[in-house]
mmCIF file of C-alpha atoms in Angstrom:
data_model
loop_
_atom_site.group_PDB
_atom_site.id
_atom_site.type_symbol
_atom_site.label_atom_id
_atom_site.label_comp_id
_atom_site.label_asym_id
_atom_site.label_seq_id
_atom_site.Cartn_x
_atom_site.Cartn_y
_atom_site.Cartn_z
ATOM 1 C CA MET A 1 106.523 136.734 104.383
ATOM 2 C CA LYS A 2 107.907 134.893 107.259
ATOM 3 C CA TYR A 3 104.708 134.550 109.056
ATOM 4 C CA ARG A 4 102.930 133.520 105.937
ATOM 5 C CA GLU A 5 105.578 130.639 105.383
ATOM 6 C CA THR A 6 105.438 129.504 108.956
ATOM 7 C CA ARG A 7 101.930 129.168 108.936
ATOM 8 C CA TYR A 8 101.876 127.098 105.742
ATOM 9 C CA ARG A 9 104.508 124.769 107.172
ATOM 10 C CA ARG A 10 102.396 124.622 110.414
ATOM 11 C CA TYR A 11 99.498 123.434 107.935
ATOM 12 C CA ALA A 12 101.438 120.973 106.228
ATOM 13 C CA ALA A 13 102.255 119.814 109.756
ATOM 14 C CA ASP A 14 98.475 119.650 110.763
ATOM 15 C CA ASN A 15 97.762 117.646 107.687
ATOM 16 C CA SER A 16 100.635 115.097 108.386
ATOM 17 C CA LEU A 17 99.287 114.533 112.018
ATOM 18 C CA SER A 18 95.721 114.325 110.997
ATOM 19 C CA ILE A 19 96.322 111.555 108.421
ATOM 20 C CA GLU A 20 98.940 109.716 110.894
ATOM 21 C CA CYS A 21 96.546 109.773 113.607
ATOM 22 C CA LEU A 22 93.543 108.575 110.994
ATOM 23 C CA GLU A 23 96.094 105.553 109.740
ATOM 24 C CA MET A 24 97.051 104.786 113.375
ATOM 25 C CA HIS A 25 94.012 105.356 115.401
ATOM 26 C CA THR A 26 93.610 101.998 116.855
ATOM 27 C CA ASP A 27 97.323 102.165 118.390
ATOM 28 C CA VAL A 28 96.909 105.439 119.631
ATOM 29 C CA VAL A 29 93.561 104.350 121.408
ATOM 30 C CA ARG A 30 95.299 101.066 122.818
ATOM 31 C CA TYR A 31 98.072 103.083 124.232
ATOM 32 C CA ASN A 32 95.694 105.709 125.744
ATOM 33 C CA GLN A 33 97.590 108.506 124.172
ATOM 34 C CA GLU A 34 94.232 110.402 122.655
ATOM 35 C CA GLU A 35 94.581 113.207 125.026
ATOM 36 C CA ARG A 36 98.444 113.696 124.149
ATOM 37 C CA ILE A 37 97.677 113.579 120.444
ATOM 38 C CA GLU A 38 94.856 115.876 120.715
ATOM 39 C CA ALA A 39 97.094 118.275 122.707
ATOM 40 C CA ASP A 40 99.713 118.510 120.013
ATOM 41 C CA TYR A 41 96.764 119.207 117.356
ATOM 42 C CA ARG A 42 95.847 121.751 119.644
ATOM 43 C CA ARG A 43 99.260 122.944 119.728
ATOM 44 C CA ILE A 44 99.731 123.405 116.047
ATOM 45 C CA HIS A 45 96.106 125.159 115.757
ATOM 46 C CA ASP A 46 97.228 127.612 118.073
ATOM 47 C CA GLU A 47 100.349 128.191 116.254
ATOM 48 C CA ILE A 48 98.571 128.397 113.357
ATOM 49 C CA GLU A 49 96.041 130.887 114.692
ATOM 50 C CA GLN A 50 99.183 133.047 116.153
ATOM 51 C CA TYR A 51 101.075 133.055 113.050
ATOM 52 C CA GLY A 52 97.570 134.054 111.352
ATOM 53 C CA LEU A 53 96.892 136.917 113.550
ATOM 54 C CA ALA A 54 100.364 138.315 113.544
ATOM 55 C CA GLU A 55 100.241 137.918 109.822
ATOM 56 C CA MET A 56 96.871 140.111 109.584
ATOM 57 C CA LYS A 57 98.637 142.926 112.119
ATOM 58 C CA VAL A 58 101.096 143.336 109.381
ATOM 59 C CA GLN A 59 98.851 143.044 106.551
ATOM 60 C CA THR A 60 96.627 145.831 108.274
ATOM 61 C CA PHE A 61 99.739 148.096 108.614
ATOM 62 C CA PHE A 62 100.901 147.827 105.052
ATOM 63 C CA GLY A 63 97.275 148.123 104.042
ATOM 64 C CA MET A 64 96.946 151.501 105.818
ATOM 65 C CA GLY A 65 100.013 152.597 104.252
ATOM 66 C CA LYS A 66 98.761 151.863 101.144
ATOM 67 C CA GLY A 67 96.121 154.047 101.611
ATOM 68 C CA VAL A 68 97.647 156.551 103.198
ATOM 69 C CA VAL A 69 100.129 156.704 99.873
ATOM 70 C CA ILE A 70 97.328 156.585 97.380
ATOM 71 C CA LEU A 71 95.209 158.925 99.269
ATOM 72 C CA GLY A 72 98.004 161.380 99.440
ATOM 73 C CA MET A 73 98.999 161.018 95.893
ATOM 74 C CA GLN A 74 95.444 162.136 94.912
ATOM 75 C CA LEU A 75 95.114 164.796 97.246
ATOM 76 C CA TYR A 76 98.614 166.130 95.921
ATOM 77 C CA LEU A 77 97.134 165.890 92.147
ATOM 78 C CA LEU A 78 93.927 167.605 93.465
ATOM 79 C CA PHE A 79 95.862 170.770 95.134
ATOM 80 C CA VAL A 80 97.907 170.908 92.253
ATOM 81 C CA TRP A 81 95.126 170.854 89.615
ATOM 82 C CA ILE A 82 93.062 173.921 91.892
ATOM 83 C CA GLY A 83 96.435 175.775 91.696
ATOM 84 C CA MET A 84 96.004 175.563 88.061
ATOM 85 C CA LEU A 85 92.452 176.192 88.172
ATOM 86 C CA THR A 86 92.822 179.452 89.945
ATOM 87 C CA ALA A 87 96.031 180.501 87.606
ATOM 88 C CA HIS A 88 93.426 180.020 84.793
ATOM 89 C CA ARG A 89 95.288 177.516 83.211
ATOM 90 C CA LEU A 90 92.704 175.133 83.862
ATOM 91 C CA ASP A 91 88.863 175.052 83.321
ATOM 92 C CA GLY A 92 85.997 173.585 85.587
ATOM 93 C CA ALA A 93 84.930 170.853 83.341
ATOM 94 C CA MET A 94 88.490 169.529 82.894
ATOM 95 C CA LEU A 95 89.385 169.614 86.777
ATOM 96 C CA VAL A 96 86.357 167.366 87.118
ATOM 97 C CA TYR A 97 87.625 165.240 84.411
ATOM 98 C CA LEU A 98 90.853 165.045 85.678
ATOM 99 C CA PHE A 99 89.759 164.130 89.235
ATOM 100 C CA MET A 100 87.594 161.283 87.897
ATOM 101 C CA LEU A 101 90.625 159.594 86.188
ATOM 102 C CA SER A 102 92.641 159.923 89.196
ATOM 103 C CA ASP A 103 89.859 158.448 91.117
ATOM 104 C CA GLN A 104 90.089 155.596 88.747
ATOM 105 C CA LEU A 105 93.779 155.263 88.708
ATOM 106 C CA CYS A 106 93.982 155.109 92.281
ATOM 107 C CA GLY A 107 91.252 152.704 92.267
ATOM 108 C CA SER A 108 93.275 150.448 89.856
ATOM 109 C CA LEU A 109 96.647 151.033 91.801
ATOM 110 C CA TRP A 110 94.509 149.899 94.928
ATOM 111 C CA GLY A 111 93.230 146.831 93.176
ATOM 112 C CA TYR A 112 96.606 146.048 91.707
ATOM 113 C CA ALA A 113 98.092 145.973 95.322
ATOM 114 C CA GLY A 114 95.624 143.747 96.419
ATOM 115 C CA MET A 115 96.426 141.431 93.550
ATOM 116 C CA TRP A 116 100.077 141.298 94.730
ATOM 117 C CA GLY A 117 98.685 140.009 98.212
ATOM 118 C CA ARG A 118 96.735 137.357 96.768
ATOM 119 C CA ILE A 119 99.568 136.311 94.661
ATOM 120 C CA SER A 120 101.845 136.139 97.656
ATOM 121 C CA GLU A 121 99.583 134.206 99.613
ATOM 122 C CA ALA A 122 99.211 131.690 97.103
ATOM 123 C CA TRP A 123 102.982 131.251 96.331
ATOM 124 C CA GLU A 124 103.733 129.961 99.411
ATOM 125 C CA PRO A 125 102.109 126.505 99.018
ATOM 126 C CA ILE A 126 103.443 126.765 95.118
ATOM 127 C CA LYS A 127 107.092 127.030 96.630
ATOM 128 C CA LEU A 128 106.491 124.296 99.104
ATOM 129 C CA PHE A 129 105.253 122.321 96.131
ATOM 130 C CA LEU A 130 108.201 123.281 93.825
ATOM 131 C CA GLY A 131 110.510 122.117 96.360
ATOM 132 C CA ILE A 132 109.173 118.656 96.627
ATOM 133 C CA SER A 133 108.897 118.300 92.890
ATOM 134 C CA SER A 134 112.280 119.831 92.116
ATOM 135 C CA ALA A 135 114.017 117.305 94.910
ATOM 136 C CA THR A 136 116.767 115.331 93.097
ATOM 137 C CA SER A 137 117.044 111.480 94.089
ATOM 138 C CA ARG A 138 120.854 110.687 95.364
ATOM 139 C CA VAL A 139 120.330 107.466 93.424
ATOM 140 C CA CYS A 140 121.191 108.587 89.859
ATOM 141 C CA ASP A 141 120.198 106.707 86.401
ATOM 142 C CA SER A 142 123.221 105.090 84.502
ATOM 143 C CA ASN A 143 124.586 106.777 81.756
ATOM 144 C CA SER A 144 124.123 103.974 79.422
ATOM 145 C CA VAL A 145 121.814 104.355 76.356
ATOM 146 C CA GLU A 146 122.259 100.362 75.652
ATOM 147 C CA PRO A 147 120.466 98.038 77.968
ATOM 148 C CA MET A 148 122.375 95.412 79.310
ATOM 149 C CA ARG A 149 122.785 92.126 78.028
ATOM 150 C CA ILE A 150 120.541 89.648 80.677
ATOM 151 C CA PRO A 151 122.398 86.320 81.063
ATOM 152 C CA GLN A 152 120.310 83.343 81.725
ATOM 153 C CA GLN A 153 121.270 83.318 85.013
ATOM 154 C CA VAL A 154 122.505 86.336 87.434
ATOM 155 C CA SER A 155 124.813 86.614 90.205
ATOM 156 C CA LEU A 156 125.262 88.907 92.908
ATOM 157 C CA GLU A 157 128.216 90.249 95.000
ATOM 158 C CA PHE A 158 128.981 92.866 97.287
ATOM 159 C CA CYS A 159 132.592 94.076 97.567
ATOM 160 C CA ASP A 160 133.632 96.006 100.554
ATOM 161 C CA VAL A 161 130.150 97.690 100.752
ATOM 162 C CA GLU A 162 129.513 100.325 103.521
ATOM 163 C CA PHE A 163 126.215 101.909 104.261
ATOM 164 C CA ASN A 164 124.413 104.119 106.749
ATOM 165 C CA TYR A 165 121.421 106.189 107.154
ATOM 166 C CA ARG A 166 123.389 108.794 109.599
ATOM 167 C CA ALA A 167 126.908 109.182 109.447
ATOM 168 C CA GLU A 168 127.289 108.408 113.293
ATOM 169 C CA GLU A 169 125.280 104.771 113.084
ATOM 170 C CA PRO A 170 127.199 102.595 110.360
ATOM 171 C CA VAL A 171 124.562 99.808 109.211
ATOM 172 C CA LEU A 172 127.065 97.889 106.779
ATOM 173 C CA ASN A 173 130.691 97.546 107.262
ATOM 174 C CA ARG A 174 132.742 96.310 104.583
ATOM 175 C CA VAL A 175 130.481 93.495 103.384
ATOM 176 C CA ASN A 176 132.025 91.330 101.097
ATOM 177 C CA LEU A 177 130.112 88.310 99.654
ATOM 178 C CA HIS A 178 129.301 86.606 96.492
ATOM 179 C CA VAL A 179 125.929 84.891 95.577
ATOM 180 C CA ASP A 180 126.212 82.372 92.513
ATOM 181 C CA ALA A 181 124.024 82.531 89.485
ATOM 182 C CA GLY A 182 120.992 80.673 90.243
ATOM 183 C CA LYS A 183 121.791 79.803 94.128
ATOM 184 C CA LYS A 184 119.246 80.328 96.976
ATOM 185 C CA VAL A 185 120.502 81.868 100.207
ATOM 186 C CA GLY A 186 118.963 82.679 103.388
ATOM 187 C CA PHE A 187 120.205 86.194 105.588
ATOM 188 C CA VAL A 188 119.793 85.570 108.994
ATOM 189 C CA GLY A 189 120.735 87.504 112.249
ATOM 190 C CA ARG A 190 119.866 90.089 115.038
ATOM 191 C CA THR A 191 117.060 92.992 114.161
ATOM 192 C CA GLY A 192 119.124 95.734 112.982
ATOM 193 C CA CYS A 193 122.491 93.543 111.402
ATOM 194 C CA GLY A 194 121.599 95.107 107.830
ATOM 195 C CA LYS A 195 119.927 92.302 106.232
ATOM 196 C CA SER A 196 117.211 94.229 104.624
ATOM 197 C CA THR A 197 119.612 97.005 103.904
ATOM 198 C CA LEU A 198 121.609 94.747 101.873
ATOM 199 C CA LEU A 199 118.673 94.029 99.824
ATOM 200 C CA LYS A 200 117.757 97.505 98.953
ATOM 201 C CA LEU A 201 121.109 97.997 97.472
ATOM 202 C CA VAL A 202 120.443 95.485 94.704
ATOM 203 C CA ASP A 203 117.426 97.190 93.331
ATOM 204 C CA ARG A 204 119.462 100.594 94.048
ATOM 205 C CA LEU A 205 116.693 101.950 96.409
ATOM 206 C CA TYR A 206 119.931 103.640 97.953
ATOM 207 C CA ASP A 207 123.646 103.479 96.772
ATOM 208 C CA PRO A 208 126.225 102.494 98.986
ATOM 209 C CA GLN A 209 128.596 104.976 100.332
ATOM 210 C CA ALA A 210 131.591 102.786 100.037
ATOM 211 C CA GLY A 211 132.144 99.643 97.830
ATOM 212 C CA ALA A 212 130.038 98.425 94.933
ATOM 213 C CA VAL A 213 127.058 96.103 94.270
ATOM 214 C CA TYR A 214 127.401 93.509 91.003
ATOM 215 C CA VAL A 215 124.530 92.183 89.339
ATOM 216 C CA GLY A 216 125.357 89.622 86.755
ATOM 217 C CA GLY A 217 128.954 90.720 87.083
ATOM 218 C CA GLU A 218 128.375 94.558 86.274
ATOM 219 C CA ASP A 219 128.184 97.529 89.060
ATOM 220 C CA VAL A 220 124.524 98.245 89.545
ATOM 221 C CA ARG A 221 125.457 102.099 88.850
ATOM 222 C CA ARG A 222 125.766 101.081 85.463
ATOM 223 C CA TRP A 223 122.361 99.178 84.958
ATOM 224 C CA PRO A 224 119.663 101.518 83.899
ATOM 225 C CA LEU A 225 117.323 101.550 86.382
ATOM 226 C CA LYS A 226 113.840 100.378 84.684
ATOM 227 C CA GLN A 227 115.863 97.409 83.302
ATOM 228 C CA LEU A 228 117.409 96.623 86.939
ATOM 229 C CA GLN A 229 113.786 96.933 88.390
ATOM 230 C CA ARG A 230 112.714 94.567 85.392
ATOM 231 C CA VAL A 231 115.677 91.975 86.624
ATOM 232 C CA CYS A 232 114.753 92.392 90.424
ATOM 233 C CA THR A 233 111.344 91.269 92.516
ATOM 234 C CA CYS A 234 111.407 92.375 96.127
ATOM 235 C CA LEU A 235 108.632 91.541 98.570
ATOM 236 C CA SER A 236 109.069 93.051 101.877
ATOM 237 C CA GLN A 237 107.268 92.386 105.178
ATOM 238 C CA ASN A 238 104.981 95.785 104.499
ATOM 239 C CA GLY A 239 105.080 95.232 100.603
ATOM 240 C CA GLY A 240 102.046 94.940 98.490
ATOM 241 C CA VAL A 241 100.245 97.942 96.555
ATOM 242 C CA PHE A 242 96.717 98.812 97.817
ATOM 243 C CA PHE A 243 94.004 101.171 96.283
ATOM 244 C CA SER A 244 90.810 102.503 98.022
ATOM 245 C CA ASP A 245 88.918 101.983 95.127
ATOM 246 C CA ALA A 246 90.135 98.954 93.501
ATOM 247 C CA GLY A 247 88.891 95.705 93.713
ATOM 248 C CA LEU A 248 91.127 92.712 94.468
ATOM 249 C CA LEU A 249 90.998 91.324 90.716
ATOM 250 C CA ASP A 250 93.076 94.705 89.731
ATOM 251 C CA THR A 251 94.971 95.123 92.877
ATOM 252 C CA LEU A 252 96.217 91.258 92.461
ATOM 253 C CA ARG A 253 96.910 92.554 88.826
ATOM 254 C CA PHE A 254 99.340 95.553 89.776
ATOM 255 C CA ALA A 255 102.492 94.088 88.617
ATOM 256 C CA LYS A 256 101.114 92.632 85.862
ATOM 257 C CA PRO A 257 97.975 94.632 84.419
ATOM 258 C CA ASP A 258 97.680 92.522 81.517
ATOM 259 C CA ALA A 259 97.393 89.274 83.474
ATOM 260 C CA SER A 260 94.357 87.192 82.346
ATOM 261 C CA PHE A 261 91.675 86.125 85.523
ATOM 262 C CA ALA A 262 93.054 82.458 84.819
ATOM 263 C CA GLU A 263 96.699 83.598 85.773
ATOM 264 C CA VAL A 264 95.305 85.833 88.692
ATOM 265 C CA VAL A 265 93.301 82.911 90.178
ATOM 266 C CA ARG A 266 96.694 80.662 89.732
ATOM 267 C CA ALA A 267 98.695 83.041 91.634
ATOM 268 C CA ALA A 268 95.950 83.539 94.500
ATOM 269 C CA LYS A 269 95.862 79.836 94.582
ATOM 270 C CA LEU A 270 99.854 79.539 95.081
ATOM 271 C CA ALA A 271 99.609 82.142 97.833
ATOM 272 C CA CYS A 272 96.775 80.815 99.530
ATOM 273 C CA ILE A 273 94.325 83.344 99.294
ATOM 274 C CA HIS A 274 92.057 82.174 96.433
ATOM 275 C CA ASP A 275 89.622 80.132 99.020
ATOM 276 C CA GLU A 276 89.222 83.134 100.930
ATOM 277 C CA ILE A 277 88.768 85.534 98.473
ATOM 278 C CA MET A 278 86.026 83.176 97.114
ATOM 279 C CA GLY A 279 84.590 83.203 100.423
ATOM 280 C CA MET A 280 84.031 87.005 100.561
ATOM 281 C CA GLN A 281 80.583 88.376 99.062
ATOM 282 C CA ASP A 282 82.022 90.220 95.953
ATOM 283 C CA GLY A 283 84.808 87.564 95.610
ATOM 284 C CA TYR A 284 87.667 89.115 93.093
ATOM 285 C CA GLN A 285 85.209 92.388 92.756
ATOM 286 C CA ALA A 286 85.384 92.781 96.658
ATOM 287 C CA LYS A 287 87.351 95.972 97.728
ATOM 288 C CA ALA A 288 90.818 95.920 99.429
ATOM 289 C CA GLY A 289 90.371 99.170 101.089
ATOM 290 C CA GLU A 290 93.020 101.868 101.918
ATOM 291 C CA HIS A 291 96.080 99.949 102.562
ATOM 292 C CA GLY A 292 94.055 97.173 102.630
ATOM 293 C CA LYS A 293 92.204 97.998 105.612
ATOM 294 C CA ASN A 294 89.303 95.549 104.748
ATOM 295 C CA LEU A 295 91.718 92.447 104.906
ATOM 296 C CA SER A 296 93.322 90.894 107.948
ATOM 297 C CA GLY A 297 97.179 91.332 107.974
ATOM 298 C CA GLY A 298 97.769 87.688 106.778
ATOM 299 C CA GLN A 299 95.366 88.120 103.872
ATOM 300 C CA ARG A 300 97.402 91.327 103.020
ATOM 301 C CA ARG A 301 100.205 89.688 103.078
ATOM 302 C CA ARG A 302 99.361 86.672 100.813
ATOM 303 C CA VAL A 303 97.490 89.316 98.413
ATOM 304 C CA ALA A 304 101.164 91.006 98.073
ATOM 305 C CA LEU A 305 102.693 87.743 97.586
ATOM 306 C CA ALA A 306 100.206 87.145 94.886
ATOM 307 C CA GLN A 307 101.168 90.341 93.088
ATOM 308 C CA ALA A 308 104.634 89.039 93.559
ATOM 309 C CA VAL A 309 104.150 85.678 91.733
ATOM 310 C CA LEU A 310 102.187 87.563 88.713
ATOM 311 C CA SER A 311 105.255 89.579 88.387
ATOM 312 C CA LEU A 312 107.715 86.667 88.239
ATOM 313 C CA ASP A 313 105.934 85.953 84.467
ATOM 314 C CA HIS A 314 108.469 88.337 83.173
ATOM 315 C CA PRO A 315 111.480 86.781 81.379
ATOM 316 C CA ASP A 316 113.634 89.304 82.656
ATOM 317 C CA LYS A 317 113.055 88.306 86.460
ATOM 318 C CA LYS A 318 116.023 86.799 87.550
ATOM 319 C CA ILE A 319 116.394 87.858 90.946
ATOM 320 C CA VAL A 320 114.226 87.468 93.638
ATOM 321 C CA LEU A 321 114.237 88.956 97.318
ATOM 322 C CA LEU A 322 111.916 88.247 99.756
ATOM 323 C CA ASP A 323 112.336 90.412 102.866
ATOM 324 C CA GLU A 324 110.352 88.405 105.644
ATOM 325 C CA CYS A 325 107.539 88.266 103.228
ATOM 326 C CA THR A 326 105.973 85.666 104.863
ATOM 327 C CA SER A 327 106.195 87.196 108.713
ATOM 328 C CA ASN A 328 102.406 87.366 109.203
ATOM 329 C CA LEU A 329 101.570 84.010 108.277
ATOM 330 C CA ASP A 330 101.086 80.807 111.083
ATOM 331 C CA ALA A 331 103.945 78.135 110.166
ATOM 332 C CA GLU A 332 101.561 76.017 108.290
ATOM 333 C CA THR A 333 100.417 78.321 105.858
ATOM 334 C CA GLU A 334 103.767 79.882 105.567
ATOM 335 C CA ALA A 335 105.473 76.516 104.907
ATOM 336 C CA GLN A 336 102.660 75.708 102.287
ATOM 337 C CA VAL A 337 103.005 79.328 100.438
ATOM 338 C CA LEU A 338 106.781 78.949 100.351
ATOM 339 C CA ASN A 339 106.206 74.959 98.890
ATOM 340 C CA ASN A 340 103.924 76.539 96.176
ATOM 341 C CA ILE A 341 106.064 79.133 94.932
ATOM 342 C CA TRP A 342 109.569 77.832 95.038
ATOM 343 C CA PRO A 343 108.975 76.103 91.728
ATOM 344 C CA LEU A 344 108.638 79.192 90.274
ATOM 345 C CA LEU A 345 112.194 80.004 91.454
ATOM 346 C CA GLU A 346 114.210 77.799 89.894
ATOM 347 C CA GLY A 347 116.855 79.304 87.946
ATOM 348 C CA LYS A 348 116.292 82.552 89.538
ATOM 349 C CA THR A 349 118.565 83.944 92.168
ATOM 350 C CA VAL A 350 116.978 84.388 95.460
ATOM 351 C CA ILE A 351 117.728 85.810 98.696
ATOM 352 C CA VAL A 352 115.493 85.471 101.559
ATOM 353 C CA VAL A 353 115.800 87.248 104.738
ATOM 354 C CA THR A 354 113.885 85.443 107.600
ATOM 355 C CA HIS A 355 113.832 85.278 111.454
ATOM 356 C CA ARG A 356 112.371 81.995 111.292
ATOM 357 C CA LEU A 357 115.211 79.448 110.443
ATOM 358 C CA SER A 358 112.806 76.619 110.121
ATOM 359 C CA ALA A 359 110.879 78.188 107.265
ATOM 360 C CA ILE A 360 113.573 77.921 104.813
ATOM 361 C CA ASP A 361 115.528 74.650 105.970
ATOM 362 C CA GLY A 362 115.682 72.394 102.984
ATOM 363 C CA LEU A 363 114.694 75.389 100.499
ATOM 364 C CA VAL A 364 117.958 77.284 100.472
ATOM 365 C CA ASP A 365 121.357 76.109 99.231
ATOM 366 C CA GLU A 366 123.119 78.374 102.025
ATOM 367 C CA VAL A 367 122.016 80.321 105.170
ATOM 368 C CA ILE A 368 124.716 83.525 105.962
ATOM 369 C CA GLU A 369 124.463 85.232 109.185
ATOM 370 C CA PHE A 370 124.879 88.743 109.643
ATOM 371 C CA ALA A 371 125.760 90.673 112.945
ATOM 372 C CA GLU A 372 127.219 94.128 113.495
ATOM 373 C CA GLY A 373 126.787 94.873 109.707
ATOM 374 C CA ARG A 374 129.045 91.716 108.715
ATOM 375 C CA VAL A 375 129.005 88.371 107.295
ATOM 376 C CA ALA A 376 129.623 86.272 110.747
ATOM 377 C CA ARG A 377 128.883 82.995 109.405
ATOM 378 C CA ARG A 378 127.979 80.434 106.506
ATOM 379 C CA PHE A 379 126.491 77.411 106.763
ATOM 380 C CA ALA A 380 124.769 74.935 104.878
ATOM 381 C CA GLY A 381 120.892 75.313 103.895
ATOM 382 C CA ARG A 382 119.876 71.777 104.812
ATOM 383 C CA ASN A 383 119.200 69.793 108.177
ATOM 384 C CA LEU A 384 120.114 72.896 110.086
ATOM 385 C CA ASP A 385 118.922 71.332 113.425
ATOM 386 C CA LEU A 386 121.900 68.995 113.275
ATOM 387 C CA PHE A 387 124.497 71.923 113.437
ATOM 388 C CA ALA A 388 123.573 72.144 117.219
ATOM 389 C CA GLY A 389 126.616 71.566 119.054
ATOM 390 C CA ASN A 390 129.295 72.765 116.266
ATOM 391 C CA LEU A 391 130.515 75.979 115.185
ATOM 392 C CA TYR A 392 126.847 76.971 114.057
ATOM 393 C CA ALA A 393 125.548 76.125 117.522
ATOM 394 C CA GLU A 394 124.677 79.468 118.690
ATOM 395 C CA PRO A 395 123.142 81.022 115.781
ATOM 396 C CA VAL A 396 120.981 77.686 115.100
ATOM 397 C CA THR A 397 119.945 77.227 118.941
ATOM 398 C CA ARG A 398 118.699 80.580 118.916
ATOM 399 C CA LEU A 399 116.982 80.840 115.641
ATOM 400 C CA ALA A 400 115.437 77.357 115.959
ATOM 401 C CA GLY A 401 114.643 77.391 119.271
ATOM 402 C CA SER A 402 111.771 79.919 119.328
ATOM 403 C CA TYR A 403 109.670 77.294 116.636
ATOM 404 C CA THR A 404 110.118 74.402 119.097
ATOM 405 C CA THR A 405 108.410 76.389 122.023
#
């Protein structure tokens, strides 16, 4: 029924708005938008009420129709039986018996009709759930049964890669780029130029609309997804996994559930979060809270870094993708964290996306600047301040200047 389907969709919208408001209530208050959000909430509730009333009217009409049909059928049978009684083809006892039988039959029919209404009511949320559960990913797993042979070091290559989230707004435009195995490369450029999107194509969160991405010389679409995910570690600026009922020890172990306590402590120390955890009342048993709400932004970032550090212990980890993973840290802590984890990346192919050129000075072999979805410039990753005044003056001055003011 159209009204019922729409009502359940409004229920879903109501639930989504409630969750979003709870998660973002601080920003809603700071922007002084409580009244607007409340108005949106009331509007959705009014729509639910309107569709509910409309559905109730329809159900009342059909309910009356059911009653008329069943009552009419019972009266028709009664008149037939009375006619048979007057014709002496039926005695009084049989008439009473048939009337009681028809009454039970009509009661059963009424019950089945009501059951159909309840089934129809329950079917709408089931239909919404089935629509979600039956949705298929555009990223299809490889048909290859045999896993790929993983070399000691893995190269990356992007060949004529094109990608867009919306057809009218291309994000990557014929990107051609080769990263040698074991090299460490920094991606820089203005916001929206496609740096982070390029990383999402490596571990196949998305597939390019044109071109191909090669990992270890093989098209990523030929890699079994599970194996590709074992090869790649990606940590984004909003990365990290937090559960409301999990302590920090289990939270840190998420990427490596069998990690020993000593391994967890080592990872926490490398991420510069161990001392702060020990300063908490419950130490490693302290609850991080839903989405890490019991931690500060910098603490969440370092816990996520510690999770990534533990995942690096897997022998198949050959590619590390760091997407502004230290963006919430001050310059001193950022430098300390990067210096701590960099020895662990020896021999691995590393891509670092950053807006802080100074953070990767001397750590990467090469820096690549992106502009308008393409590779714009490439320059060595050491002594970046020496490039001022030459071909790379504009990107270096623009990116490095913010760290000297």
